[in-house]
XYZ file of C-alpha atoms in Angstrom:
330
model
C 25.173 16.286 -3.719
C 23.432 13.027 -2.919
C 24.007 11.514 0.517
C 23.701 7.702 0.550
C 22.208 7.813 4.053
C 19.672 10.566 3.350
C 16.095 9.294 2.948
C 12.747 10.987 2.333
C 9.310 9.615 3.220
C 6.329 11.198 1.496
C 3.552 10.456 3.971
C -0.127 11.199 4.326
C -1.325 14.521 5.720
C -2.991 12.898 8.726
C 0.269 11.096 9.586
C 2.102 14.404 9.505
C -0.413 15.844 11.953
C -0.107 12.881 14.350
C 3.514 11.980 13.655
C 4.684 10.992 17.130
C 3.558 7.920 19.090
C 1.780 6.430 16.076
C 2.886 2.805 16.374
C -0.020 1.440 14.357
C 1.419 3.108 11.255
C 3.973 1.277 9.106
C 5.883 4.495 8.401
C 6.487 5.012 12.132
C 8.434 1.754 12.338
C 10.341 2.194 9.089
C 11.381 5.752 9.918
C 12.420 4.765 13.438
C 14.417 1.807 12.157
C 16.317 3.931 9.624
C 16.989 6.588 12.262
C 18.296 3.940 14.652
C 20.701 2.872 11.886
C 22.062 6.421 11.645
C 20.232 7.439 8.487
C 19.079 10.998 8.044
C 15.318 10.733 7.569
C 13.093 13.526 6.333
C 9.350 13.672 5.734
C 7.016 15.636 3.514
C 3.528 15.447 2.013
C 2.221 15.640 -1.553
C 1.381 19.327 -1.575
C 4.882 20.270 -0.400
C 6.419 18.830 -3.587
C 7.091 21.268 -6.412
C 9.102 21.896 -9.574
C 11.539 24.731 -10.122
C 11.689 24.514 -13.909
C 12.660 20.885 -14.358
C 14.224 20.508 -10.904
C 12.125 18.462 -8.430
C 11.976 20.176 -5.063
C 10.210 19.826 -1.713
C 9.619 21.525 1.587
C 10.659 18.974 4.210
C 10.856 18.287 7.927
C 13.804 16.497 9.504
C 13.018 13.682 11.933
C 14.789 12.310 14.978
C 14.530 9.380 17.360
C 14.789 9.430 21.132
C 13.249 7.607 24.066
C 11.942 4.885 21.732
C 9.868 7.374 19.740
C 10.183 9.568 16.648
C 9.802 13.323 16.346
C 9.817 15.925 13.592
C 11.506 19.300 13.571
C 8.932 22.061 13.199
C 11.166 24.067 10.871
C 10.505 23.583 7.146
C 13.599 23.255 4.965
C 13.832 23.336 1.170
C 15.710 20.688 -0.790
C 16.188 19.228 -4.252
C 14.792 15.697 -4.344
C 17.873 14.480 -6.199
C 19.866 14.898 -2.984
C 18.187 11.848 -1.456
C 19.425 8.318 -1.992
C 15.911 6.928 -1.580
C 12.409 8.377 -1.640
C 9.500 6.341 -0.259
C 6.163 7.365 -1.821
C 3.535 6.422 0.763
C 0.524 8.768 0.849
C -2.804 7.001 1.290
C -5.457 6.975 -1.442
C -7.639 8.414 -2.848
C -5.502 8.317 -5.964
C -7.039 11.514 -7.254
C -5.701 14.276 -9.483
C -3.603 15.672 -6.614
C -1.989 12.268 -6.152
C -1.355 11.932 -9.899
C 0.141 15.430 -10.074
C 2.554 14.505 -7.269
C 3.746 11.515 -9.311
C 4.389 13.851 -12.264
C 6.756 15.867 -10.090
C 8.453 12.691 -8.841
C 9.035 11.593 -12.435
C 11.545 14.468 -12.696
C 13.720 12.862 -10.015
C 17.015 11.575 -11.433
C 16.408 7.846 -11.087
C 20.040 7.115 -11.908
C 21.012 8.371 -8.464
C 17.783 8.394 -6.422
C 15.683 5.270 -5.915
C 11.952 6.095 -5.781
C 9.826 3.376 -4.114
C 7.336 2.678 -5.641
C 7.950 4.021 -9.123
C 5.831 7.135 -9.795
C 5.007 5.727 -13.227
C 3.799 2.500 -11.618
C 1.591 4.480 -9.238
C 0.035 6.211 -12.260
C -0.240 3.149 -14.477
C -1.505 0.503 -12.074
C -4.663 0.741 -10.019
C -4.650 -1.227 -6.753
C -7.933 -2.943 -7.582
C -7.405 -3.506 -11.312
C -3.822 -4.743 -10.982
C -5.003 -8.185 -9.884
C -6.120 -8.837 -13.461
C -2.472 -9.056 -14.505
C -2.692 -12.415 -12.723
C -6.028 -13.855 -13.911
C -5.411 -17.292 -12.421
C -4.938 -15.684 -8.995
C -7.790 -13.167 -9.189
C -11.405 -13.823 -8.235
C -13.927 -13.635 -11.066
C -14.606 -9.930 -11.611
C -15.869 -7.222 -13.920
C -15.066 -3.500 -14.093
C -17.953 -1.303 -15.182
C -20.272 1.596 -14.360
C -23.189 0.030 -16.228
C -26.059 -1.105 -13.990
C -27.258 -3.835 -16.335
C -23.785 -5.368 -16.685
C -23.358 -5.346 -12.908
C -26.801 -6.893 -12.338
C -26.074 -9.663 -14.849
C -22.867 -10.439 -12.969
C -24.798 -10.435 -9.685
C -27.482 -12.852 -10.888
C -24.827 -15.130 -12.333
C -22.818 -15.268 -9.089
C -25.581 -14.730 -6.468
C -23.293 -12.678 -4.194
C -20.874 -9.908 -5.135
C -18.598 -7.239 -3.693
C -18.604 -3.758 -5.284
C -15.478 -1.645 -4.774
C -14.510 1.908 -5.732
C -11.240 1.949 -7.662
C -9.339 4.710 -5.891
C -10.134 4.515 -2.172
C -8.756 2.584 0.802
C -9.624 1.091 4.216
C -12.773 -0.542 2.752
C -14.313 2.877 2.155
C -17.275 2.671 -0.216
C -17.232 -1.147 -0.440
C -20.639 -2.859 -0.690
C -21.791 -6.464 -0.332
C -24.800 -7.365 -2.480
C -26.802 -10.564 -2.972
C -29.433 -11.308 -5.586
C -32.250 -11.285 -3.030
C -31.477 -7.816 -1.717
C -34.409 -5.383 -1.886
C -32.110 -2.440 -2.683
C -30.112 -3.752 -5.666
C -30.709 -0.760 -7.904
C -30.137 1.772 -5.138
C -26.850 0.173 -4.055
C -25.527 -0.017 -7.615
C -26.591 3.592 -8.258
C -24.834 4.704 -5.083
C -21.651 2.758 -5.831
C -21.434 3.977 -9.437
C -22.648 7.540 -8.868
C -25.710 6.783 -11.000
C -23.701 5.065 -13.693
C -20.968 7.719 -13.999
C -18.184 6.083 -11.962
C -16.495 2.808 -12.898
C -16.192 0.254 -10.097
C -14.749 -3.211 -9.646
C -17.242 -5.987 -8.975
C -15.889 -9.261 -7.612
C -17.519 -12.601 -6.988
C -18.082 -12.977 -3.255
C -15.578 -15.366 -1.652
C -16.909 -17.377 1.293
C -13.523 -17.351 2.989
C -14.097 -13.733 3.984
C -15.912 -15.121 7.018
C -12.437 -15.978 8.368
C -10.975 -12.653 7.256
C -8.627 -11.724 4.440
C -4.902 -12.272 4.834
C -2.344 -9.512 4.243
C 0.756 -10.866 2.501
C 3.785 -8.576 2.586
C 5.817 -8.218 -0.614
C 9.183 -6.450 -0.631
C 11.790 -6.715 -3.381
C 10.480 -9.959 -4.855
C 9.899 -11.744 -1.549
C 6.659 -12.553 0.253
C 7.376 -12.932 3.949
C 6.228 -15.846 6.077
C 4.818 -13.404 8.635
C 1.249 -12.320 7.929
C -1.926 -11.193 9.635
C -5.501 -12.178 9.022
C -7.892 -9.214 9.121
C -11.160 -10.325 10.673
C -14.473 -8.495 10.284
C -16.026 -6.639 13.207
C -19.281 -5.078 14.351
C -21.521 -7.345 12.266
C -19.809 -6.190 9.072
C -18.632 -8.571 6.349
C -15.205 -6.890 6.138
C -12.332 -5.684 8.321
C -12.684 -1.993 9.104
C -11.205 -1.464 12.575
C -7.464 -1.532 13.258
C -7.648 -3.282 16.635
C -5.701 -6.212 18.042
C -8.911 -8.241 18.427
C -9.428 -8.114 14.663
C -5.854 -8.871 13.614
C -4.818 -12.463 14.202
C -1.907 -14.638 13.148
C -2.092 -15.583 9.490
C 0.500 -18.245 8.677
C 0.793 -18.812 4.920
C -0.645 -22.039 3.509
C 0.999 -23.967 0.673
C -0.945 -22.199 -2.079
C -0.128 -18.777 -0.662
C 3.571 -19.677 -0.556
C 3.422 -20.260 -4.328
C 2.091 -16.763 -5.040
C 5.589 -15.259 -4.722
C 6.933 -17.145 -7.730
C 3.889 -16.216 -9.816
C 3.903 -12.461 -9.264
C 7.369 -11.305 -8.222
C 8.942 -10.795 -11.623
C 5.960 -8.824 -12.906
C 5.837 -6.499 -9.895
C 9.564 -5.793 -10.016
C 9.475 -5.201 -13.779
C 6.612 -2.745 -13.260
C 8.603 -0.784 -10.666
C 6.669 -2.068 -7.660
C 9.090 -2.949 -4.872
C 6.762 -2.769 -1.857
C 3.182 -4.051 -1.846
C 0.543 -5.570 0.380
C -1.506 -8.400 -1.103
C -4.957 -9.147 0.315
C -5.819 -12.822 -0.150
C -9.026 -14.831 0.398
C -9.412 -18.506 -0.542
C -6.090 -18.380 -2.401
C -7.270 -15.468 -4.581
C -5.690 -12.014 -4.553
C -8.480 -9.482 -4.092
C -6.211 -6.391 -4.056
C -2.569 -5.467 -4.555
C -1.907 -2.401 -2.427
C 0.940 -0.393 -3.952
C 0.424 3.154 -2.658
C 0.908 2.906 1.113
C 0.611 -0.765 2.085
C 0.206 -1.352 5.800
C 2.576 -4.092 6.976
C 1.012 -4.428 10.466
C 4.454 -4.325 12.073
C 3.171 -3.718 15.586
C 0.837 -6.724 15.374
C 3.353 -9.042 13.700
C 5.930 -8.262 16.394
C 3.409 -9.269 19.031
C 1.987 -12.309 17.231
C 5.322 -13.804 16.139
C 7.659 -12.435 18.834
C 9.969 -10.842 16.249
C 11.301 -7.377 15.430
C 9.684 -7.238 12.022
C 10.778 -3.654 11.393
C 14.401 -4.820 11.330
C 13.623 -7.784 9.090
C 11.899 -5.685 6.453
C 14.403 -2.822 6.706
C 17.169 -5.322 5.942
C 15.182 -6.401 2.892
C 14.517 -2.819 1.793
C 18.240 -2.025 2.029
C 19.046 -5.074 -0.096
C 16.639 -3.702 -2.712
C 18.115 -0.194 -2.553
C 21.653 -1.534 -2.857
C 20.931 -3.910 -5.740
C 21.496 -2.537 -9.270
C 18.146 -2.126 -11.013
C 19.114 -4.399 -13.910
C 19.587 -7.208 -11.376
C 16.347 -6.345 -9.610
C 14.459 -6.675 -12.877
C 15.808 -10.186 -13.345
C 14.893 -11.090 -9.779
C 18.520 -11.460 -8.657
C 19.139 -9.883 -5.237
């Protein structure tokens, strides 16, 4: 029988290994906040999900909170996923076949009684890089291709480009390329696996010199609290999660308008939690798998308890009938 205060987080394998004292991780704060509100919180990973016929099951660990930290029980239990009121799907990319297979299992969850965030169908249907093209007026000029000639034509048209793999995270495999580079062919060959792997190629945005801004979307709302991720170590992009490279990122007027332009589409697609990366008013990615909300940094930069603010919002989403969510009424 479902318990309305019983929650499951599907987390990444590395988070399971280093579960305690991991305050840089968004899941740490969310799990702790739910525990502090007397929810039963359990965790698992993708490869501990399984089907018994058509019944979605999992091996799980129970968590607890004490001394301002969170812990997991080392004993594995077995449970039907339909017993949870809410399941948070938050493993990191790569969105590979193992990730897709996990979403197939989650699609057997009874969504009339268990809220799965984000929708497993949405995680299959919408790629974090490609999804920006649902909002062409907000996306930078881009192409998606594995063809070297098409990519080179785009490069010579725009002078500077960014090449991104479609299914990775934390800037892994991302290349900057300008038309005067002496290694154009080699970089394109590397990025596309010699023309076999499709990539996204975006026009370079000069605002990256000031960092990209992470906007936090939950249940139709983009919060006023944000961080700007600044490049380090002579790189053009953010790639180190350190306080020196995460600075206050108050939203400008154009960024405040993004909420009204995207919210209804995301909710209709079953995306209730996302992290939007924005440069020069353009959305360069919409992170829907395991968006980092930089709670630790926002608490410090804004002197707030952001984990409580977003948990309140998440609970309003969970407790709102889905037909009202889809119309944007919370």
